[in-house]
mmCIF file of C-alpha atoms in Angstrom:
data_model
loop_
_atom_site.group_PDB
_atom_site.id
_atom_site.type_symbol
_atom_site.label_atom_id
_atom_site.label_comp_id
_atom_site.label_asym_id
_atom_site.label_seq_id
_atom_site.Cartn_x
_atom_site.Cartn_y
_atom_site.Cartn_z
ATOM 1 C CA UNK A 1 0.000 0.000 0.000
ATOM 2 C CA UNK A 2 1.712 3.330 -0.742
ATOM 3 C CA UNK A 3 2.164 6.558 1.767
ATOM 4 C CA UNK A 4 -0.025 9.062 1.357
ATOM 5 C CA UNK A 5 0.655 12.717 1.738
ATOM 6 C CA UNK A 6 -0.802 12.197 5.130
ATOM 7 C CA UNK A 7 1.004 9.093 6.207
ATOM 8 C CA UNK A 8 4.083 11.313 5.620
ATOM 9 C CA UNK A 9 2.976 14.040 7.629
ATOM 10 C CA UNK A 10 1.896 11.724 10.470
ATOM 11 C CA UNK A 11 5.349 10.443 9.973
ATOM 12 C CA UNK A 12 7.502 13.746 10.163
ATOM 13 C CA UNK A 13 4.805 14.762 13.285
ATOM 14 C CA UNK A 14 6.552 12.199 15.340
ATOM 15 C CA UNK A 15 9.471 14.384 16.710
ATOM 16 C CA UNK A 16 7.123 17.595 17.259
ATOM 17 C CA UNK A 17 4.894 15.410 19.267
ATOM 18 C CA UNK A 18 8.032 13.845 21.329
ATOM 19 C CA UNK A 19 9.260 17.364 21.655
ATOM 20 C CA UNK A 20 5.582 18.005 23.337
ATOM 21 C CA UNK A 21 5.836 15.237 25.808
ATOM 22 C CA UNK A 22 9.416 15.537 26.826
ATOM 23 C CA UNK A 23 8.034 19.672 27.550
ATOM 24 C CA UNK A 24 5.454 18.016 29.746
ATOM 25 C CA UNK A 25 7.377 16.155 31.977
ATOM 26 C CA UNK A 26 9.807 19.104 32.177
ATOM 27 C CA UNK A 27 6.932 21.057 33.696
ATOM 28 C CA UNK A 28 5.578 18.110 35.669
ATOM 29 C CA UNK A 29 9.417 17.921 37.200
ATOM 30 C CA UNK A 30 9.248 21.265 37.743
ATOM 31 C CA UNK A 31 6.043 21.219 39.736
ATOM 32 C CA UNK A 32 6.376 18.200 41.986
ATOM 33 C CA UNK A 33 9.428 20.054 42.730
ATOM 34 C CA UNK A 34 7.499 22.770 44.033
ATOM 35 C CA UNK A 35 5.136 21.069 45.775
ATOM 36 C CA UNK A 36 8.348 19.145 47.659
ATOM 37 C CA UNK A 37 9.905 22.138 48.544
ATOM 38 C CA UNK A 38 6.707 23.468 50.183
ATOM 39 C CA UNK A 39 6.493 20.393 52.312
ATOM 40 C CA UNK A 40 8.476 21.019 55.627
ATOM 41 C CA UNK A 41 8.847 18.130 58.329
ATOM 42 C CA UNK A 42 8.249 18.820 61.989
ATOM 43 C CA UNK A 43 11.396 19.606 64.047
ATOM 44 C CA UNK A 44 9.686 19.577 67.228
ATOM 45 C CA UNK A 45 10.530 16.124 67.921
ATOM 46 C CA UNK A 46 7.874 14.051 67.919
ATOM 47 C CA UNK A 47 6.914 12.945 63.729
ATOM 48 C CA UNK A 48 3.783 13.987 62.609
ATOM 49 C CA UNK A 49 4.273 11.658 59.738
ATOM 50 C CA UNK A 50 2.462 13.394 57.472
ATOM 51 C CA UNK A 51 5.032 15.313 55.818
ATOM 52 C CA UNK A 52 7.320 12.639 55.520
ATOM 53 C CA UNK A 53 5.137 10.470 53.337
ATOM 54 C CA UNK A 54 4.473 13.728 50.963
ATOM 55 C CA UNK A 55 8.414 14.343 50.856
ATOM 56 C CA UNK A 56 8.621 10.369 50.126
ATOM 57 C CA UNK A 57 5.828 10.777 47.732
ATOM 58 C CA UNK A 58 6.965 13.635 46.186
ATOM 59 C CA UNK A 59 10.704 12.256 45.639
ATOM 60 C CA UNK A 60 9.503 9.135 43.880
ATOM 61 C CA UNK A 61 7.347 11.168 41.421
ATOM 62 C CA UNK A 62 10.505 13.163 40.821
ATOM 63 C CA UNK A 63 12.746 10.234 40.481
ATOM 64 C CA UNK A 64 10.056 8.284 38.072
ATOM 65 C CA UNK A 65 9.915 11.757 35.961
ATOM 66 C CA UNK A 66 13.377 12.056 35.634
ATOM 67 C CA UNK A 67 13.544 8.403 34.279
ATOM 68 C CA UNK A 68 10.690 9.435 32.320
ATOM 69 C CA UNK A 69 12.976 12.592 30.761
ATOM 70 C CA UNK A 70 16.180 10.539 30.003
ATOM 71 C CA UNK A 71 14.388 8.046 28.122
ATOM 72 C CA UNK A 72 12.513 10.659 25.856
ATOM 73 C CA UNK A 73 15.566 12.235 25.325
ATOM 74 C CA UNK A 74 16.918 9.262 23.808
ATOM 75 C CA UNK A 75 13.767 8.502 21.563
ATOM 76 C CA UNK A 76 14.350 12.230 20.762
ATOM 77 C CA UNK A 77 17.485 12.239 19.522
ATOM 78 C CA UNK A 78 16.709 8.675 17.382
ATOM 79 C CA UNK A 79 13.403 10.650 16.010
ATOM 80 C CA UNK A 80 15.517 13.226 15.448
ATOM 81 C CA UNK A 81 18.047 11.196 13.225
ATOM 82 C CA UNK A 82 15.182 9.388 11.339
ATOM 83 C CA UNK A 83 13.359 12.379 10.362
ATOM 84 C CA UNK A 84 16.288 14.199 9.131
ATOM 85 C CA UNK A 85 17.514 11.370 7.709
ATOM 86 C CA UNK A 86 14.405 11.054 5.829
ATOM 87 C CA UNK A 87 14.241 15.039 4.834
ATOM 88 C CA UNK A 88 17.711 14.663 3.362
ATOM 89 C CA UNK A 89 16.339 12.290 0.788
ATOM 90 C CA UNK A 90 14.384 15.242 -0.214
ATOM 91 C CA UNK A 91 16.125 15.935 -4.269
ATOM 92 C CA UNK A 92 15.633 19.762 -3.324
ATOM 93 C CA UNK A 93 17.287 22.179 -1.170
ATOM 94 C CA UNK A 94 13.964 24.146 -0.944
ATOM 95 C CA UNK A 95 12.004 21.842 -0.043
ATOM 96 C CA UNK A 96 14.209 20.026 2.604
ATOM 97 C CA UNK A 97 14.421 23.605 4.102
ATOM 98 C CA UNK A 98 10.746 24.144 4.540
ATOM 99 C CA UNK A 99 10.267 20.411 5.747
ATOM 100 C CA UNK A 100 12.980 20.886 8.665
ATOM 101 C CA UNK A 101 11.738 24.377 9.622
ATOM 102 C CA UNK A 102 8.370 22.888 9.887
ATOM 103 C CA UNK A 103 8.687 19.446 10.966
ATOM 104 C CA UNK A 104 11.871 19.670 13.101
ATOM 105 C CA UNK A 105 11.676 23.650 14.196
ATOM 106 C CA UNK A 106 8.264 23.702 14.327
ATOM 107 C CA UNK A 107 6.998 26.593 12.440
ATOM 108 C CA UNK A 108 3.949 26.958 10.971
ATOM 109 C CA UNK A 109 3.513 27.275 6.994
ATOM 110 C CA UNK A 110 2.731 31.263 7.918
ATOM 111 C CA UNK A 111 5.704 31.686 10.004
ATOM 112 C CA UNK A 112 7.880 30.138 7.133
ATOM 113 C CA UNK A 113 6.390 32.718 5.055
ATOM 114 C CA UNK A 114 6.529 35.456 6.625
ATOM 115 C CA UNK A 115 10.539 34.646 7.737
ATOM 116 C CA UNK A 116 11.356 34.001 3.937
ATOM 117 C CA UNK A 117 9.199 36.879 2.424
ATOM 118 C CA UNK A 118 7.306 34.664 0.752
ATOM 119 C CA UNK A 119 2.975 34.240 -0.298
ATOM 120 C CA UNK A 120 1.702 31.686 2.052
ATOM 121 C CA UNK A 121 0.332 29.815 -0.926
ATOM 122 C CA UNK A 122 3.533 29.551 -2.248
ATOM 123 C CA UNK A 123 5.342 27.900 0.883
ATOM 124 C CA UNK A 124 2.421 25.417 1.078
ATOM 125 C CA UNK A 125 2.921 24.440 -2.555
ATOM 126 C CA UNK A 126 6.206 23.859 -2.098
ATOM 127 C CA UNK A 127 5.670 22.064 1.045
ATOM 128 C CA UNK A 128 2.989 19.837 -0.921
ATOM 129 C CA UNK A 129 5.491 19.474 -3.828
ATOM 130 C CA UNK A 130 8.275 18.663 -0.809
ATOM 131 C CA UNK A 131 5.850 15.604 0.834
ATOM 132 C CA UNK A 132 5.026 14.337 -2.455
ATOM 133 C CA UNK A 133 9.269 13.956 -3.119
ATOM 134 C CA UNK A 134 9.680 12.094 -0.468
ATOM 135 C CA UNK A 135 10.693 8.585 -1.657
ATOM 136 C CA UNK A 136 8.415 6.091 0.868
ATOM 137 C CA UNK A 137 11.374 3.856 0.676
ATOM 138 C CA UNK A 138 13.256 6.697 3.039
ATOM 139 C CA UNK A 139 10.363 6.481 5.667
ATOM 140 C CA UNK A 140 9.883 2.561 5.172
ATOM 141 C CA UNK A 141 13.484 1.571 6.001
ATOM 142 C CA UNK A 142 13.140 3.527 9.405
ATOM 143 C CA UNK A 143 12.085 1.979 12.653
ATOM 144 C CA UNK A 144 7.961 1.248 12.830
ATOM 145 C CA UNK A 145 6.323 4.542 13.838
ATOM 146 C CA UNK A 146 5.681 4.994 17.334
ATOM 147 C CA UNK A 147 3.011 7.445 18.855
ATOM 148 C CA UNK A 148 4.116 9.861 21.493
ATOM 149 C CA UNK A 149 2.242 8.735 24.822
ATOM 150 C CA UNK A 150 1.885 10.189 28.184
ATOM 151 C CA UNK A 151 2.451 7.352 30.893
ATOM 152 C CA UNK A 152 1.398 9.481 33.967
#
């Protein structure tokens, strides 16, 4: 069965929507981090208890997001590879340009246009004419598409 255009831009979506999770456990780091330093265990001698479970609590969900953070960084950077691996196959230099700004960089087909003084008709044409040169044989000799999920 061949691509379509929109198998390839499910494809090249895959690092944008890593790039959205690994943001999203930064900021869940960040805010049971918060929440931890807020937490302050009774000196007065006698353990209340309370706050040490929430420190406890807190630490694990910090330690299990961290783990969570080095492993999308790794199925970043592979993403990464594959995708640019696949936009080099990409014949034209125009084309490869607006598929990395948009699919790697993340700018939208306006913001392409606008940064290159260009009609935004004319970047999405070329960005049409830049999916359709994509040979499938570059995206089908990469690993099996995985979708970006949140496991909290």
């Amino acid at each position: 069965v061949p691509l379509t255009r929109q198998d390839k831009i499910g494809y090249l979506r895959q690092y944008q929507e890593l790039e959205e999770e690994y943001q999203w456990l930064k900021e869940q780091k960040v805010r049971w981090s918060e929440i931890a330093s807020r937490i302050t265990p009774s000196m007065t001698g006698m353990p209340k208890g309370r706050a040490g479970n929430k420190i406890q609590t807190a630490a694990v969900h910090i330690a299990d997001l961290t783990d969570q953070i080095d492993k999308n960084t790794l199925k970043i950077i592979e993403k990464l590879e594959e995708i640019s691996d696949v936009i080099s196959s990409v014949p034209d230099a125009q084309q490869r340009k607006i598929l990395r700004q948009h699919y790697i960089e993340g700018m939208r087909i306006g913001e392409i246009a606008r940064m290159s003084y260009r009609d935004y008709s004319w970047i999405a044409k070329i960005h049409k004419k830049a999916l359709d040169s994509i040979p499938e044989e570059a995206i089908k000799s990469q690993k099996k598409p995985q979708k970006a999920t949140k496991n909290i």
